[in-house]
PDB file of C-alpha atoms in Angstrom:
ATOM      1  CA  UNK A  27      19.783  21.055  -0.135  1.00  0.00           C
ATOM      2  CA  UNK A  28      19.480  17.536  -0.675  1.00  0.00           C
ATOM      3  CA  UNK A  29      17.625  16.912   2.655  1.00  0.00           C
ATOM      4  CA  UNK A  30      15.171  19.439   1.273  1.00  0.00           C
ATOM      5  CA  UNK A  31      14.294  17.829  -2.691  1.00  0.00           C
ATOM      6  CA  UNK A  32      13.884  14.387  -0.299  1.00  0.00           C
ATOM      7  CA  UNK A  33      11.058  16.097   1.260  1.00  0.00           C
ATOM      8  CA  UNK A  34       9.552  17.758  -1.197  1.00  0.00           C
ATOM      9  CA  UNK A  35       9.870  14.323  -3.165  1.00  0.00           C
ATOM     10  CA  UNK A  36       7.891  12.511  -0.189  1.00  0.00           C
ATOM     11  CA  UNK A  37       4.903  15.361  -0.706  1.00  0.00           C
ATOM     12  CA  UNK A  38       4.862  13.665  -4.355  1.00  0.00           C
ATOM     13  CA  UNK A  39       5.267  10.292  -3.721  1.00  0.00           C
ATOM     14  CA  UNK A  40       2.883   9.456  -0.024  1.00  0.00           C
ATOM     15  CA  UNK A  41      -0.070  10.648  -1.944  1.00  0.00           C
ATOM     16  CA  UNK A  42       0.578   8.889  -5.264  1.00  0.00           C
ATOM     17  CA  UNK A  43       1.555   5.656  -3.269  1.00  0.00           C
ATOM     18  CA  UNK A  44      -2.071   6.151  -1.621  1.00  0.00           C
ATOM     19  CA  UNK A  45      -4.067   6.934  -4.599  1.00  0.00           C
ATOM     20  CA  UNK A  46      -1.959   3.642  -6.102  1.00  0.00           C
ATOM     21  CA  UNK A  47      -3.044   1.376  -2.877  1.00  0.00           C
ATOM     22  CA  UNK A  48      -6.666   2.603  -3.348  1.00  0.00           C
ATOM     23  CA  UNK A  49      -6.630   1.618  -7.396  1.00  0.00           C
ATOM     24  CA  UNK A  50      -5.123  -1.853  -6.208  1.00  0.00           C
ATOM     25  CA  UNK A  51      -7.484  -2.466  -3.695  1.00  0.00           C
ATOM     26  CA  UNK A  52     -10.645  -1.313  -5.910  1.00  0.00           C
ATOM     27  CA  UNK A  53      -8.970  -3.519  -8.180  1.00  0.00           C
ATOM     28  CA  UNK A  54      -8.690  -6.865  -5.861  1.00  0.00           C
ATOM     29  CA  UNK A  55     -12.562  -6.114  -4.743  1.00  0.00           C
ATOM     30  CA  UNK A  56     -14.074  -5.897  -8.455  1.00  0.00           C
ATOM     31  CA  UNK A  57     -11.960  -9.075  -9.692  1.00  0.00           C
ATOM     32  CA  UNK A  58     -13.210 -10.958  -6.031  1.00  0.00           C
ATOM     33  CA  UNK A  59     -16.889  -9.778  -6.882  1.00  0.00           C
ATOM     34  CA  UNK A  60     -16.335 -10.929 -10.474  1.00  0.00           C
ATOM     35  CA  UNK A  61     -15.538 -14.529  -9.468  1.00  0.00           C
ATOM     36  CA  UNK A  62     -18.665 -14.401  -7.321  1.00  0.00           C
ATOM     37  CA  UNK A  63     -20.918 -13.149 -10.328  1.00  0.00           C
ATOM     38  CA  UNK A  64     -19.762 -15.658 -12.431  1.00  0.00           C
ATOM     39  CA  UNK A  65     -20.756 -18.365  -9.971  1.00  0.00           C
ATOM     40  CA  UNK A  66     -24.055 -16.913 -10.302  1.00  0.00           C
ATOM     41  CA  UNK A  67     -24.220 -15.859 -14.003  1.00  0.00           C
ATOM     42  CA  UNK A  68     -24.082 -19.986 -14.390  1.00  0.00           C
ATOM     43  CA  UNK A  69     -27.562 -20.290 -13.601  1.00  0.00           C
ATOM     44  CA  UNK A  70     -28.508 -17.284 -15.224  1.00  0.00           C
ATOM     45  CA  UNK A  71     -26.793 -16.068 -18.532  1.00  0.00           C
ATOM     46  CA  UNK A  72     -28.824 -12.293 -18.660  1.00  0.00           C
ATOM     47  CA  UNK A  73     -26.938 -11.837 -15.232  1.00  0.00           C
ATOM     48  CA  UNK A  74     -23.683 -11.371 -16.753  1.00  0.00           C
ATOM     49  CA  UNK A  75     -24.232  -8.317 -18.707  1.00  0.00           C
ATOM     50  CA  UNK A  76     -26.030  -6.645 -15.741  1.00  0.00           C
ATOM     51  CA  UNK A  77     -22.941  -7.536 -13.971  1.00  0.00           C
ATOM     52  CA  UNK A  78     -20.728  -5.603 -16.583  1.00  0.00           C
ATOM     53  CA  UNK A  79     -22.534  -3.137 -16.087  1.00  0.00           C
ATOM     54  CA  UNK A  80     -22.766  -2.639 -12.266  1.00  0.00           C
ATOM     55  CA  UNK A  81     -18.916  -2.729 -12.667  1.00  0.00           C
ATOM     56  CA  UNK A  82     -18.416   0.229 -14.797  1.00  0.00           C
ATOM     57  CA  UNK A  83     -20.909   2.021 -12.045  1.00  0.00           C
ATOM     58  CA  UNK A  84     -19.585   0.798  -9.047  1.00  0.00           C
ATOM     59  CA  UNK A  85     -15.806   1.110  -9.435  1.00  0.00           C
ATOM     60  CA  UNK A  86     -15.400   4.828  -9.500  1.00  0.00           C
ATOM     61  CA  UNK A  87     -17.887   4.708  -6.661  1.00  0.00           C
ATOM     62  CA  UNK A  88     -15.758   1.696  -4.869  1.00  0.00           C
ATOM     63  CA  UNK A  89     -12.630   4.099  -5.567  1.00  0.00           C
ATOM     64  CA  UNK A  90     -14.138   7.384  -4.028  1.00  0.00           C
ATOM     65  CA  UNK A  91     -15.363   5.397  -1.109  1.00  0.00           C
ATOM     66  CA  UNK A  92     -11.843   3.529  -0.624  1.00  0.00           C
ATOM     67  CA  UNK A  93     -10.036   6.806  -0.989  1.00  0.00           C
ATOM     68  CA  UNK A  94     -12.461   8.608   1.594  1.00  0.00           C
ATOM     69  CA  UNK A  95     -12.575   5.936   4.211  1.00  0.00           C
ATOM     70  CA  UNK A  96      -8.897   4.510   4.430  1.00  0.00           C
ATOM     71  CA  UNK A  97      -7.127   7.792   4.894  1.00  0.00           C
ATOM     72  CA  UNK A  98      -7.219   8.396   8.546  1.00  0.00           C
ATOM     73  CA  UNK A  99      -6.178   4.671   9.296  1.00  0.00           C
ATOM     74  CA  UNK A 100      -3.619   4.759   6.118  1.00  0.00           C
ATOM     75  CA  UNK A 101      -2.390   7.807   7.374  1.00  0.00           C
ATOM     76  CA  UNK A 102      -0.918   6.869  11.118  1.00  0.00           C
ATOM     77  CA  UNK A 103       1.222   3.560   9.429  1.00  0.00           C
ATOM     78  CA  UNK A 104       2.220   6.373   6.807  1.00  0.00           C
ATOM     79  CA  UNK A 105       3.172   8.676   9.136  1.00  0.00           C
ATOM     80  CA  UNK A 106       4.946   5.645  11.213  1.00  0.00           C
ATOM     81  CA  UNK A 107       6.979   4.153   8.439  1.00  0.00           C
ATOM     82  CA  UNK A 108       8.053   7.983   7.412  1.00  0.00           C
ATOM     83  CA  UNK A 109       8.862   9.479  11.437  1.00  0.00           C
ATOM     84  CA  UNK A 110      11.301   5.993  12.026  1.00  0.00           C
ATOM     85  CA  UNK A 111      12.103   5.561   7.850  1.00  0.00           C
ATOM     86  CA  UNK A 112      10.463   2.090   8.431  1.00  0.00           C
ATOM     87  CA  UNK A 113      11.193   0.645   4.046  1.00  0.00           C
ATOM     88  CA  UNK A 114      10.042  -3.013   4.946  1.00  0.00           C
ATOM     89  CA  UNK A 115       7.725  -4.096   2.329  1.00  0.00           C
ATOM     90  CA  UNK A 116       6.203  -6.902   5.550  1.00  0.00           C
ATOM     91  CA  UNK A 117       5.109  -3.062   7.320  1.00  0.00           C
ATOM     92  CA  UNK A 118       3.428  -1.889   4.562  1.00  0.00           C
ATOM     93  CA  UNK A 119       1.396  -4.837   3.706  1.00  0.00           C
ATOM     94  CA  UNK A 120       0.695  -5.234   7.476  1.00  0.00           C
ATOM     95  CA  UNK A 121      -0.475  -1.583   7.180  1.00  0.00           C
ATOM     96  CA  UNK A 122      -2.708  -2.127   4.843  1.00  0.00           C
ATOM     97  CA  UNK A 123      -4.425  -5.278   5.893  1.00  0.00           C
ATOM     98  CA  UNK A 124      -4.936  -3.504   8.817  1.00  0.00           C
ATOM     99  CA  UNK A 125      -6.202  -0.243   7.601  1.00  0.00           C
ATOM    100  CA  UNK A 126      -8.830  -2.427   5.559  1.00  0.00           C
ATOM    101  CA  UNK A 127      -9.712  -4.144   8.003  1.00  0.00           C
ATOM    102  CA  UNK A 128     -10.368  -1.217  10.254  1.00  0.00           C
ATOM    103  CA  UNK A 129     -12.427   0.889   7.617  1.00  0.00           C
ATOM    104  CA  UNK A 130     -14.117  -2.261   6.852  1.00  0.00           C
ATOM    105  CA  UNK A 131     -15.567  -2.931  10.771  1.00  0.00           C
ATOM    106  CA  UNK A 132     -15.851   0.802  10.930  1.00  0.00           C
ATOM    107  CA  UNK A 133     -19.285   0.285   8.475  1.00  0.00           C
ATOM    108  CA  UNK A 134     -20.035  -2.853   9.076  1.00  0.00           C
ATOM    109  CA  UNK A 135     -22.517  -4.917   6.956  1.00  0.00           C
ATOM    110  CA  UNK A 136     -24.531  -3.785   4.347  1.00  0.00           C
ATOM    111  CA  UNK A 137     -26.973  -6.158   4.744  1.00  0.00           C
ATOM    112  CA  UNK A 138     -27.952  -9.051   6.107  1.00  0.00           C
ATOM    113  CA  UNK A 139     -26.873 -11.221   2.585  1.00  0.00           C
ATOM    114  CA  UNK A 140     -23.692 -13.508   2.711  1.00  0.00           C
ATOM    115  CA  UNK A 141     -22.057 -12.262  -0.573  1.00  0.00           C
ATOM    116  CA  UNK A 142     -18.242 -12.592  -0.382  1.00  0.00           C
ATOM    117  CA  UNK A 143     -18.285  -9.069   0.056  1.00  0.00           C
ATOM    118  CA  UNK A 144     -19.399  -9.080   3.404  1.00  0.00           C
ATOM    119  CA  UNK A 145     -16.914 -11.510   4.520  1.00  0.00           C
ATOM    120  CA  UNK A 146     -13.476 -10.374   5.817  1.00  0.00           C
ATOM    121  CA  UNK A 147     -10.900 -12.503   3.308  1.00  0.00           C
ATOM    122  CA  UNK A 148     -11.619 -10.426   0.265  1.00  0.00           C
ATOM    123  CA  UNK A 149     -11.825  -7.193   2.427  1.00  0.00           C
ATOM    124  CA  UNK A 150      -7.798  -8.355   4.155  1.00  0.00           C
ATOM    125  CA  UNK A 151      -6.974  -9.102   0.393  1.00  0.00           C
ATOM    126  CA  UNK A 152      -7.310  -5.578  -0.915  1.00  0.00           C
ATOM    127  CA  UNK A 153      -5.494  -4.312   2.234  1.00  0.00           C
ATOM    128  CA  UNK A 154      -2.948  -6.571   1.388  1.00  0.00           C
ATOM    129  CA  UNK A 155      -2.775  -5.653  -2.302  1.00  0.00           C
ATOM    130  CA  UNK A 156      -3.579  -1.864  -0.804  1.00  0.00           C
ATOM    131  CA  UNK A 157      -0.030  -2.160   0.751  1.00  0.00           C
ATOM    132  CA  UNK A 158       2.030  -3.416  -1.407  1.00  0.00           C
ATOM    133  CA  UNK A 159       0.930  -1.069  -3.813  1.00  0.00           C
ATOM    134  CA  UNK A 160       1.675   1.487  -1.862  1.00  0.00           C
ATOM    135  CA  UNK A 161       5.234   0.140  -0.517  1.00  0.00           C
ATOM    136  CA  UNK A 162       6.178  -0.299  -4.621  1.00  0.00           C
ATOM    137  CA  UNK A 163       5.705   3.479  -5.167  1.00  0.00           C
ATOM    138  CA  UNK A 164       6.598   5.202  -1.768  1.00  0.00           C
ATOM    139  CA  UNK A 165       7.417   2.852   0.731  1.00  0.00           C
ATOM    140  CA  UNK A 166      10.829   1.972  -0.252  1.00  0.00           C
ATOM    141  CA  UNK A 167      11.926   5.250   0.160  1.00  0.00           C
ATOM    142  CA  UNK A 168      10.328   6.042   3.661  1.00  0.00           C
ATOM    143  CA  UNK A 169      11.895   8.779   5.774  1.00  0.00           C
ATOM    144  CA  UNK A 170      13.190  11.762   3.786  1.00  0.00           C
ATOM    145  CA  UNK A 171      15.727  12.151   6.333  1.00  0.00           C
ATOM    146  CA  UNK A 172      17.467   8.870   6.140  1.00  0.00           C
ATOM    147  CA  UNK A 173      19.338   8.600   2.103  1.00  0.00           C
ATOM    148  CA  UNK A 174      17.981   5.761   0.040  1.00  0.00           C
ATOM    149  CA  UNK A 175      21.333   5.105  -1.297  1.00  0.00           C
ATOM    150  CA  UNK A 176      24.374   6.003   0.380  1.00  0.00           C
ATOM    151  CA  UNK A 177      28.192   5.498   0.509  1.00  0.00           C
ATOM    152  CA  UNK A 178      29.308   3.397   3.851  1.00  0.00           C
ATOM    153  CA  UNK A 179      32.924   4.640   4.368  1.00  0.00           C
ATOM    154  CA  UNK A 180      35.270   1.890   4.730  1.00  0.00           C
ATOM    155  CA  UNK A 181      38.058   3.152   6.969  1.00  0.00           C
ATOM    156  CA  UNK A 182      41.281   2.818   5.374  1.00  0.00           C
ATOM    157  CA  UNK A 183      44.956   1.682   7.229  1.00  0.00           C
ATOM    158  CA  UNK A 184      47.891   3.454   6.253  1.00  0.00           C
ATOM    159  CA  UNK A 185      51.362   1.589   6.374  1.00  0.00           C
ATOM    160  CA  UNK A 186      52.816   4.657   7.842  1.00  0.00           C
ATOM    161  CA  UNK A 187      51.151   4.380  10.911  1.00  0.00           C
ATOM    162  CA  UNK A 188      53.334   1.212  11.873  1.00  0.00           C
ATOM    163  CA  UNK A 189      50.386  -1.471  11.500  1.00  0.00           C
ATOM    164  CA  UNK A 190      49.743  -4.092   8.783  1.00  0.00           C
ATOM    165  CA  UNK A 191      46.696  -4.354   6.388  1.00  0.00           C
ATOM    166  CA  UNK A 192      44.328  -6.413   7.839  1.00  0.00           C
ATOM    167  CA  UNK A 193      44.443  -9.348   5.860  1.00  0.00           C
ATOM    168  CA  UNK A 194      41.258  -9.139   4.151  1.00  0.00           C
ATOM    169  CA  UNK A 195      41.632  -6.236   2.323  1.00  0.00           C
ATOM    170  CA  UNK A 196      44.552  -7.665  -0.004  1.00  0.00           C
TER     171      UNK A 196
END
């Protein structure tokens, strides 16, 4: 029975540790951009409220586009880390650089503008972010086969069979 409520816990948890990366990495993209419109709200002061309000626009849209785009990539290290029960937090981070960095060469530039958006460090940053995220809600727990928390069994020496404790456990 127990084997079974692990799996139907991992149905809960992989997409909810997804739809957290996506949030995290929408997140690390709008705060990136926001640095870069502030560098350019200095030399114009009317640019800031436009700015504001491009980021109420384009954050859902950011968020439907990360969820649509990352999934097939996403999915293979998901499927990875929960075939082998791979709970290393270093996977899941790798994962998710990677996975951002795939969807992000998959499209390519927008344009032909240098905005920090079209550069790869901010795009590896919400991959990064993307993974962790992800590894904080369901990648601990990888691999619904393999317990999260289990007794070892520590194999214990009886007198009556003629041998001493080992001298450790005393």
């Amino acid at each position: 029975m127990a084997p079974l409520l692990r799996l139907l816990l991992r149905f809960i948890l992989v997409p909810l540790g997804y739809f957290a990366a996506a949030v995290a990495g929408t997140l690390v993209i709008l705060f990136g951009s926001w640095h870069a419109a502030d560098v350019a709200a200095a030399a114009d002061p009317d640019t800031h409220a436009i700015v504001i309000f491009g980021f109420v626009f384009a954050a859902p849209i950011l968020m439907v586009v990360l969820l649509s785009v990352m999934w097939l990539p996403a999915a293979i290290g998901i499927l990875l880390s929960e075939a082998f029960a791979i709970r290393s937090w270093m996977f899941h981070a790798a994962n998710g650089a990677v996975c951002a960095w795939l969807g992000w060469n998959l499209f390519g530039y927008i344009d032909n503008s240098q905005i920090p958006l079209n550069r790869p460090l901010p795009v590896i940053a919400a991959g990064l972010a993307g993974g962790f995220a992800y590894w904080a809600i369901a990648g601990w727990s990888a691999g619904f086969w393999k317990p999260v928390f289990r007794r070892h069994n520590v194999p214990v020496v009886s007198e009556r069979a003629g041998g001493a404790p080992p001298q450790g456990l005393l």
